[in-house]
Structure formats: C-alpha cells, structure tokens
XYZ file of C-alpha atoms in Angstrom:
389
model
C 64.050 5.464 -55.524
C 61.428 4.515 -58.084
C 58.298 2.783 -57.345
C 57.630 -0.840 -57.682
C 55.808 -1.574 -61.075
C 52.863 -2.845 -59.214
C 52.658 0.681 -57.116
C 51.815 2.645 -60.331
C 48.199 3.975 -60.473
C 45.883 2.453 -62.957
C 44.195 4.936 -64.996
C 40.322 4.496 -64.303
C 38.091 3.436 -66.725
C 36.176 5.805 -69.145
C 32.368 6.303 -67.780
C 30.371 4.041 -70.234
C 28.819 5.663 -72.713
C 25.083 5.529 -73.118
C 23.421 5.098 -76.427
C 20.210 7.067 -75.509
C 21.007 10.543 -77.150
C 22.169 8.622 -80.617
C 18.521 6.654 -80.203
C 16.583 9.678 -80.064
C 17.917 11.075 -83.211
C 17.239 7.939 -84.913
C 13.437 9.675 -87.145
C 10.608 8.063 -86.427
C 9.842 6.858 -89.721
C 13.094 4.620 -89.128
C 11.779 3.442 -86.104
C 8.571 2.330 -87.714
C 10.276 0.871 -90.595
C 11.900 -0.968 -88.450
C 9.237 -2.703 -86.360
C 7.621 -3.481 -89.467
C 10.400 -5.507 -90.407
C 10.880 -6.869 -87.290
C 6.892 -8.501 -87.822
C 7.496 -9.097 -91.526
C 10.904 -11.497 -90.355
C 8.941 -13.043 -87.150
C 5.958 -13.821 -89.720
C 8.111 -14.956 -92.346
C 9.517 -17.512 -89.941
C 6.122 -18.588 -88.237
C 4.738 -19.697 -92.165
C 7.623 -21.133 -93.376
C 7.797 -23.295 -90.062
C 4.619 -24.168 -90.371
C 4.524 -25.179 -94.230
C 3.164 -28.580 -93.807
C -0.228 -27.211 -92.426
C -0.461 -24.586 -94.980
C -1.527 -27.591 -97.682
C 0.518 -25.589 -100.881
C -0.848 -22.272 -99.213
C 2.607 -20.670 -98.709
C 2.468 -17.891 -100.848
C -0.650 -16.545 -100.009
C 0.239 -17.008 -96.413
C 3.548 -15.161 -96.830
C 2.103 -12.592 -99.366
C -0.693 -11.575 -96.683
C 1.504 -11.673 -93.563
C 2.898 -9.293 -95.266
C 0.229 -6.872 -95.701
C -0.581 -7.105 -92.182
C 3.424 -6.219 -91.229
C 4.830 -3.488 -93.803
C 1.965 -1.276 -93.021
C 3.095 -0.759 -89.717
C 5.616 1.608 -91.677
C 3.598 4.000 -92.147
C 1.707 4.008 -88.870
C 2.363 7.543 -88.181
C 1.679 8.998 -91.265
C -0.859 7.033 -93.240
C -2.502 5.440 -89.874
C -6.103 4.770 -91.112
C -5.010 3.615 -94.300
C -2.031 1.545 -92.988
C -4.969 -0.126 -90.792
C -7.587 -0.711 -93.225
C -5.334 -3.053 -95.426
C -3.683 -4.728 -92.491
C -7.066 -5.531 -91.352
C -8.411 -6.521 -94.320
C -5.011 -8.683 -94.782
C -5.501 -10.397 -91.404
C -9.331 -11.238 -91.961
C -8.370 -13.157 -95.840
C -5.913 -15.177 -93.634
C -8.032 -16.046 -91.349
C -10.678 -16.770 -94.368
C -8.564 -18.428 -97.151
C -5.155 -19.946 -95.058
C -4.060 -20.721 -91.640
C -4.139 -17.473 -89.358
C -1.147 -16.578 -88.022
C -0.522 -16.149 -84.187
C 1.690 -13.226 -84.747
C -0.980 -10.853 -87.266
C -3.262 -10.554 -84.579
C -0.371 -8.314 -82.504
C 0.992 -6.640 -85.476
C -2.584 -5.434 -86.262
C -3.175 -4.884 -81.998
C 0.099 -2.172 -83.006
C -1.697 -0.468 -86.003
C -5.116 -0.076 -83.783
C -3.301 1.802 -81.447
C -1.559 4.038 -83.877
C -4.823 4.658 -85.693
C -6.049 6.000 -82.106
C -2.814 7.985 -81.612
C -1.543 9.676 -84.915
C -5.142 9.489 -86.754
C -7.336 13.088 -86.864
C -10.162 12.965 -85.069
C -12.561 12.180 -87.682
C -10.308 9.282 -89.185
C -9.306 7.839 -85.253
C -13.353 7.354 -84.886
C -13.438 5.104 -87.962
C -10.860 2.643 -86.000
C -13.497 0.777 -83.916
C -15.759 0.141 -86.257
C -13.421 -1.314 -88.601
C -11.700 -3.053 -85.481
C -15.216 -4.774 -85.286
C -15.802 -5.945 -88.527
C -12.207 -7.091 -89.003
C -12.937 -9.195 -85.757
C -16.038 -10.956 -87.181
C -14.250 -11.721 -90.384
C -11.345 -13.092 -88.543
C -13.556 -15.294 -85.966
C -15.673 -15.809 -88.927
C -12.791 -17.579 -90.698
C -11.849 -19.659 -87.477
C -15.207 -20.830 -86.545
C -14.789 -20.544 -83.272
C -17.945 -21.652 -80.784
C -17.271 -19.809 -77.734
C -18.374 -16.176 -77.667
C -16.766 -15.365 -74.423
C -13.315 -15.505 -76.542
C -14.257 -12.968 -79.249
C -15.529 -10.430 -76.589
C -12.671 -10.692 -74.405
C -10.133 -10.244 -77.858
C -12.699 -7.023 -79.028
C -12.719 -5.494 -75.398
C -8.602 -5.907 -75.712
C -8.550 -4.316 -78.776
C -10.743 -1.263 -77.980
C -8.962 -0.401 -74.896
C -5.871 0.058 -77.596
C -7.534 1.923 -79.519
C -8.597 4.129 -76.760
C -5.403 4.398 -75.151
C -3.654 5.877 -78.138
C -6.784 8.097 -78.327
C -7.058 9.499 -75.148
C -3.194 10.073 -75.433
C -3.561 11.936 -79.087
C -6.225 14.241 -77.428
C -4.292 15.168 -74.123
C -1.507 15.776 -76.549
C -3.792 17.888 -78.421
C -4.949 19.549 -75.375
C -1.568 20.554 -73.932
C -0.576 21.725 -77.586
C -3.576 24.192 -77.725
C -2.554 25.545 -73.983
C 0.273 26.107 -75.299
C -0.649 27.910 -77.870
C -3.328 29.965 -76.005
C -0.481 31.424 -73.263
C 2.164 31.758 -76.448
C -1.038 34.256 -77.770
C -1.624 35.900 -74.753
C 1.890 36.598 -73.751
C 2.201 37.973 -77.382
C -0.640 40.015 -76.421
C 0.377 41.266 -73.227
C 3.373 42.096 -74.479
C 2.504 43.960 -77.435
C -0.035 45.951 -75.201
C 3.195 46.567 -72.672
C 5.028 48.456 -75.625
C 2.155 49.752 -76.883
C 1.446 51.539 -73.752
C 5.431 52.859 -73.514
C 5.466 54.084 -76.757
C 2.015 56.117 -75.955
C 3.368 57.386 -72.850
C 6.734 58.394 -73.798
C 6.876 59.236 -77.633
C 3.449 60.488 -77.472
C 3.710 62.590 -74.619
C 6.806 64.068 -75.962
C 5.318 65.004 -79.205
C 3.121 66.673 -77.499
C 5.414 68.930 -75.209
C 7.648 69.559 -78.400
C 4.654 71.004 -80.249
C 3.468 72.929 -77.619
C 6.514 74.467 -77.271
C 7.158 75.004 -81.037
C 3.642 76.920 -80.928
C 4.978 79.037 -78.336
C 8.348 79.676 -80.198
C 6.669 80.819 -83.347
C 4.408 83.099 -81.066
C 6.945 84.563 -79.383
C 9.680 84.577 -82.334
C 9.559 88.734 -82.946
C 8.822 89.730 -79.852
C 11.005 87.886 -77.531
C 13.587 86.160 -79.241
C 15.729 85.600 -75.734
C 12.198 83.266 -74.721
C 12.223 81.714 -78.115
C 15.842 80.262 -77.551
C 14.755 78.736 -74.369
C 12.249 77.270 -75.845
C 13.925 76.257 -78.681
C 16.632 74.850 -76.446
C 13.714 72.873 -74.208
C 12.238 71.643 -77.749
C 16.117 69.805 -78.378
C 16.049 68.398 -75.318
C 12.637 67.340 -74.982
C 13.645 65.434 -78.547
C 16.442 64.157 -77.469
C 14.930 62.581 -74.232
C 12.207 61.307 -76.845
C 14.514 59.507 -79.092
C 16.047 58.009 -75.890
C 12.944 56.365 -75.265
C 12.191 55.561 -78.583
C 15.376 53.443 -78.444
C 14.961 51.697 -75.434
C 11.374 50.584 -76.882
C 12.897 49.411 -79.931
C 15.234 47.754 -77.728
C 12.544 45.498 -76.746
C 11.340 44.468 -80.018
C 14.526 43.738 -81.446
C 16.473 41.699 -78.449
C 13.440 40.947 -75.887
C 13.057 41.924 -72.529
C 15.268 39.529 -70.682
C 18.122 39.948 -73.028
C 18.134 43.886 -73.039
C 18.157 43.919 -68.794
C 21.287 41.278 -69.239
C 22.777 44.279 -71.340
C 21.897 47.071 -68.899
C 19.145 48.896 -70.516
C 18.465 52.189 -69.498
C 16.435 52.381 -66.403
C 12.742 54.211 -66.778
C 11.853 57.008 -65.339
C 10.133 56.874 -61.608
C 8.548 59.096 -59.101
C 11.560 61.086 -58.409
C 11.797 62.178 -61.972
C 8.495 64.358 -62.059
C 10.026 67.456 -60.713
C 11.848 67.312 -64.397
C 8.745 66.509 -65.927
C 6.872 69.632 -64.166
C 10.258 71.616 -65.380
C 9.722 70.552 -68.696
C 6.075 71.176 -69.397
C 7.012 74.595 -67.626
C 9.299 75.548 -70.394
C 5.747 75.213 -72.474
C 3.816 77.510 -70.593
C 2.195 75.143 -68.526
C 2.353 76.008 -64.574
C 2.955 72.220 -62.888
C 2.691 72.649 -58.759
C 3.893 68.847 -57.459
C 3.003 67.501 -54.054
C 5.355 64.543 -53.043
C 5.051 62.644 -50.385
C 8.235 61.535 -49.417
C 7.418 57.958 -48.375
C 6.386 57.767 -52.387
C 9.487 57.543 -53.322
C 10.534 53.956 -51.607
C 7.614 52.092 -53.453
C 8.826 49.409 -55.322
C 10.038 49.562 -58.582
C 6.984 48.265 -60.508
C 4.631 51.203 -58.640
C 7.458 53.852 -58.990
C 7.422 53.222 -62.847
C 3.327 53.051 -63.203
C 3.287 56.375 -61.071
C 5.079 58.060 -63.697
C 3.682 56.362 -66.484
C -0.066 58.014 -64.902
C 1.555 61.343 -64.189
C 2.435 61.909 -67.597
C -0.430 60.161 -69.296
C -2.373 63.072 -67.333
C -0.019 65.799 -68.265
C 0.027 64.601 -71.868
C -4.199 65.305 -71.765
C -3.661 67.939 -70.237
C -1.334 70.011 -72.628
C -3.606 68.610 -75.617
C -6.982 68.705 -74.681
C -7.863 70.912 -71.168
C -6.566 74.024 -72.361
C -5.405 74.611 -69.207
C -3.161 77.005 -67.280
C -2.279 75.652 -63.941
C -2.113 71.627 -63.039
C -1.463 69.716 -59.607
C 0.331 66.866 -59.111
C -0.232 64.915 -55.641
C 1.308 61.663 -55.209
C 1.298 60.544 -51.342
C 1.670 57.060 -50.247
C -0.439 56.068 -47.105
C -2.542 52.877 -45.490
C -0.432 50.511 -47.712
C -1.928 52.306 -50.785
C 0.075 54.741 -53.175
C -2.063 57.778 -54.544
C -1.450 59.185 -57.674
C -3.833 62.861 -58.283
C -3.482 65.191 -61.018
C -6.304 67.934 -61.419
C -5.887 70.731 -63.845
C -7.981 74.156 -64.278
C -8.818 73.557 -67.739
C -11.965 73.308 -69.767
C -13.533 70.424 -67.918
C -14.870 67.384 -69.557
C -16.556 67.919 -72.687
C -20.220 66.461 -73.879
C -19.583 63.334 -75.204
C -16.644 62.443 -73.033
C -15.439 58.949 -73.563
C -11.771 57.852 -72.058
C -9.012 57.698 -75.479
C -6.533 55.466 -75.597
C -4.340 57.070 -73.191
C -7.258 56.675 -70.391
C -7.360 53.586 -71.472
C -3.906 52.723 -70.982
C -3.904 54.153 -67.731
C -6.698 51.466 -66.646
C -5.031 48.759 -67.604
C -1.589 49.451 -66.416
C -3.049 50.130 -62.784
C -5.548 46.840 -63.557
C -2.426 45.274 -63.420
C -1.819 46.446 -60.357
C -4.682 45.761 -58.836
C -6.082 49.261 -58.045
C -8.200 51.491 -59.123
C -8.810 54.332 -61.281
C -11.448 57.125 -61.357
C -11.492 60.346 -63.958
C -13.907 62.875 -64.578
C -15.320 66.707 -63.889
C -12.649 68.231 -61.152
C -13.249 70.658 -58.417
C -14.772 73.488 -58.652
C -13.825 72.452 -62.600
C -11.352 71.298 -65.006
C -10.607 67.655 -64.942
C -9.322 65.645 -62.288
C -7.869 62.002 -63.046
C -7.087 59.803 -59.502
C -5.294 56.456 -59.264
C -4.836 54.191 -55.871
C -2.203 51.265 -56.528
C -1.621 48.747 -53.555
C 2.194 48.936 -52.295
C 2.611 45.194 -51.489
C-alpha cells in the first residue's frame, strides 16, 4: 500500500552558503577602490543637495570632494601621498566653498592608513600634516571655540596612532618570524652538518686506514689483504647508506622522510659492529656496556653513538694509537659515554676541530656535559655525561 502524498519526506534544505571565502579573495586594491567610490557617490550627493548654499560654487565643490575621496584608492599603496592631496583638498574646501560634513571622515580613513601601510619615516610625517590640515580647515570655518578643534585633533591622532601601533606590531611579529625561520634554518643545517661529519667522515676515515693497510700488506699476505679489502666494500657501502639517508633530509625534510620510513640510525647496540669494523683496520676496540645503556631513549641512544664514533674517528686519524676503550654505563639518572685511547696524547697547541666541536653541541643539546683532554697514564681521553630524562 503506498503512502499518502502528504507522508513523503521533504528533502531538507541546502545549508546556506556563506559569502565569506568569495570576500576574501576579492584584492585589496578592489576593496579600496571601492570605498573610495562609495565617498566619491555619498559626496557627490551631499553638494548637489546642497546647491543653493554653494552660491554657483558647484564645481569646485564637486571637483575637490573629489580629491579628498578617490585617494582613498590608493591608501595602501601610495598612503602619504594619497593623504597629502586629500588634505590639502579638504583644507581649499573649507577655504574657498562650503566644507563638506562627509570630507572630514573620508580624510579621518586616509590618516589611519597613512599610520598603517606608511614606512616608518613617511607614517611620522602624518601628524604633522594632520595638524596643519586642521588649522587650514578651522581656519576656513572661523570657528571661536578652541575646545572644538582640540577635541577633532586629539580624534584624529588617536587614528593615526592606532593604524601605527598596528603597522609596528605587524612589523614586530613579521621579524619574529623571520628570526625563528633563521634559526631553525640554522639548527637544522648544523643537525646535517654534524651527520654528515659523523658518518661520511668517519667512514672515510676507516676506509683509508684500511686501504693503507691493504697496500702494506698486499705481497706479503694477500689472504689479510682480501679481508681488508672486503671490510673496505662494506665499510663503503654502509657509507653511501648514510650518505643517502642525509640527502634524504635535504631533498624531502625531516617529517616527510619518517612518514616514508627512513632508515633508522645507528644506537648504542650497534658499537660492537663499530669496534668490529675499526678492528678489521688494525685498531684493537675493547667495549664496556652497561646493559641498562641500552633502554635510554632514542634521542640519547643516537647521541651515544654519534660521540663514540666522533672519538673513534680522532682516534684512527690523529692518536696514532693501538688499543682504545669504550665505556658507556648508565647510572644516577645520567648516561656516561668514555672513550680513552693509548695514543700520542694531546699535542702542543691542542685546540678541539670540528668534530670536538660537534660533539659539544650535540650533548649541549642535551643538556650535559663534555670534558676532553690528556688521558691516563697518557693518550687522550674524551668523556660525555647526558641526563636520561
């Protein structure tokens, strides 16, 4: 059985639409075009309505109403110069014809826009001219009470300063901007900076020390040379790995490479491969790990590395060194990361590099604390504390 006509559901009516986001696209310029039309047609209609008190003046009335209106066009871009002749328009009416009751707001409008969009040096100009277009416009009126000219300047100075003080907090926020957009740049360049120093570089390093060896050992012991030959392929390969993922970073960002899955970076539980490594190049790496080290967060598990290597890297290029120990031990709510080798020592002159330096500001970061110098009973001994939140 069908339903009754008057059962049938009523489709509901469409949501109504707002014009807001059409509005906003609307440029500015349009906008100010605009209100200056609106004055021109408002002052257009005030002088022709009053004709009989303009005594044959209608022209000149209409020809300076406009001037004070159509500037208002170009409020935003030409400000002071927009101002200047609506002023100047508004004080000859005032002089030579009837005033108009509805100049006074259309140059109230350009004051405030000479405060807002204006530089600086060009916004400063708008009291002074706000004052002498006030005279000339009382001037013209003859007006005997005092109290009204004040109370019209003090008006028109508070407009002023509104759009002012608006133009400089805009300019403010602007320059904040711009400071954190630098220092973010900054940081960030530093960050990859400071990855491609400890990875690439320290590879280099282990794939030179091991092509020494290689060439050393090349008629004597060719079964040692393949080894190391075979350590020097992987060592590159590992190298170009993290080349990639660094690259990675400059070419997508950050964020966008961890939506992708990048590969993960090395962490505390990869030094025994690291000691393995540098062991293929002749370089005797003992490792002491405590094992509550290795449930540090992410962010200390990554640094830890990062120093380990950083150390190793010195090590293989500048101690000279035979044997090197690695202690990292996590105690007291502080993670300690020791490496001391049996090398040269510091040498006269010593002043941190740029792999030091890196080292300081990663665990800066951090907020911990790093120490490096003459080891015990010598070489050099390099000793990091980072607090495990």
């Amino acid at each position: 059985m069908s339903s009754p006509p008057y059962a049938r559901a009523i489709p509901a009516a469409p949501p109504p639409r707002w014009p807001l986001p059409a509005l906003r696209a609307v440029p500015a310029d349009r906008w100010d075009a605009a209100l200056a039309g609106v004055f021109l047609l408002v002052t257009a209609v005030e002088r022709i309505g009053a004709a009989d008190r303009l005594h044959g003046g209608l022209p000149l009335a209409l020809a300076l109403g406009a001037a004070v209106a159509v500037p208002l066009a170009v409020r935003r871009t030409r400000p002071l110069a927009g101002y200047l002749v609506g002023a100047a328009a508004l004080s000859a009416e005032s002089l030579f014809v009837l005033p108009s009751p509805v100049s006074p707001y259309a140059d109230l409008v350009g004051l405030y826009s000479l405060g807002l969009y204006a530089p600086r040096r060009h916004a400063w100009l708008g009291p002074f001219a706000a004052l002498l277009g006030m005279a000339a416009y009382f001037a013209g009126l003859g007006h005997a009470y005092p109290a009204i000219p004040a109370g019209v300047l003090f008006l028109w100075l508070l407009a002023w300063a509104v759009g002012y003080g608006a133009a400089r907090r805009a300019e403010q926020r602007e320059s904040d901007r711009l400071l954190l957009h630098r220092e973010v740049v900054a940081e960030e360049r530093a960050r990859l900076a400071r990855e491609l120093h400890d990875s690439v570089g320290h590879t280099l390093n282990v794939v030179l020390v091991q092509a020494g060896a290689a060439r050393r050992l090349l008629d004597r012991e060719p079964e040692r040379t393949r080894e190391l030959l075979h350590g020097m392929e992987n060592t590159g390969r590992e190298a170009l790995d993290d080349l990639d993922r660094v690259l990675g970073l400059l070419r997508r960002g950050a964020r966008e490479q961890d939506a992708q899955g990048a590969a993960p970076q090395p962490g505390i539980a990869d030094l025994e491969r690291l000691a393995e490594r540098l062991g293929r190049a002749g370089l005797r790496v003992r490792t002491r790990i405590d094992p509550a080290a290795r449930r540090v967060p992410r962010s200390l598990d990554v640094s830890a590395y990062r120093i380990v290597q950083e150390a190793l890297t010195n090590t293989v290029k500048h101690a000279g060194a035979r044997t090197v120990g690695v202690t990292v031990r996590c105690a007291a709510g502080r993670l300690t990361v020791e490496v001391c080798d049996d090398g040269r020592g510091v040498p006269a002159g010593y002043a941190p590099g740029r792999g030091l330096l890196g080292v300081a500001e990663r665990v800066s970061v951090l907020g911990g604390r790093v120490e490096h110098g003459p080891g015990e009973p010598g070489g050099f001994r390099l000793r990091a504390e980072l607090p495990v939140p």
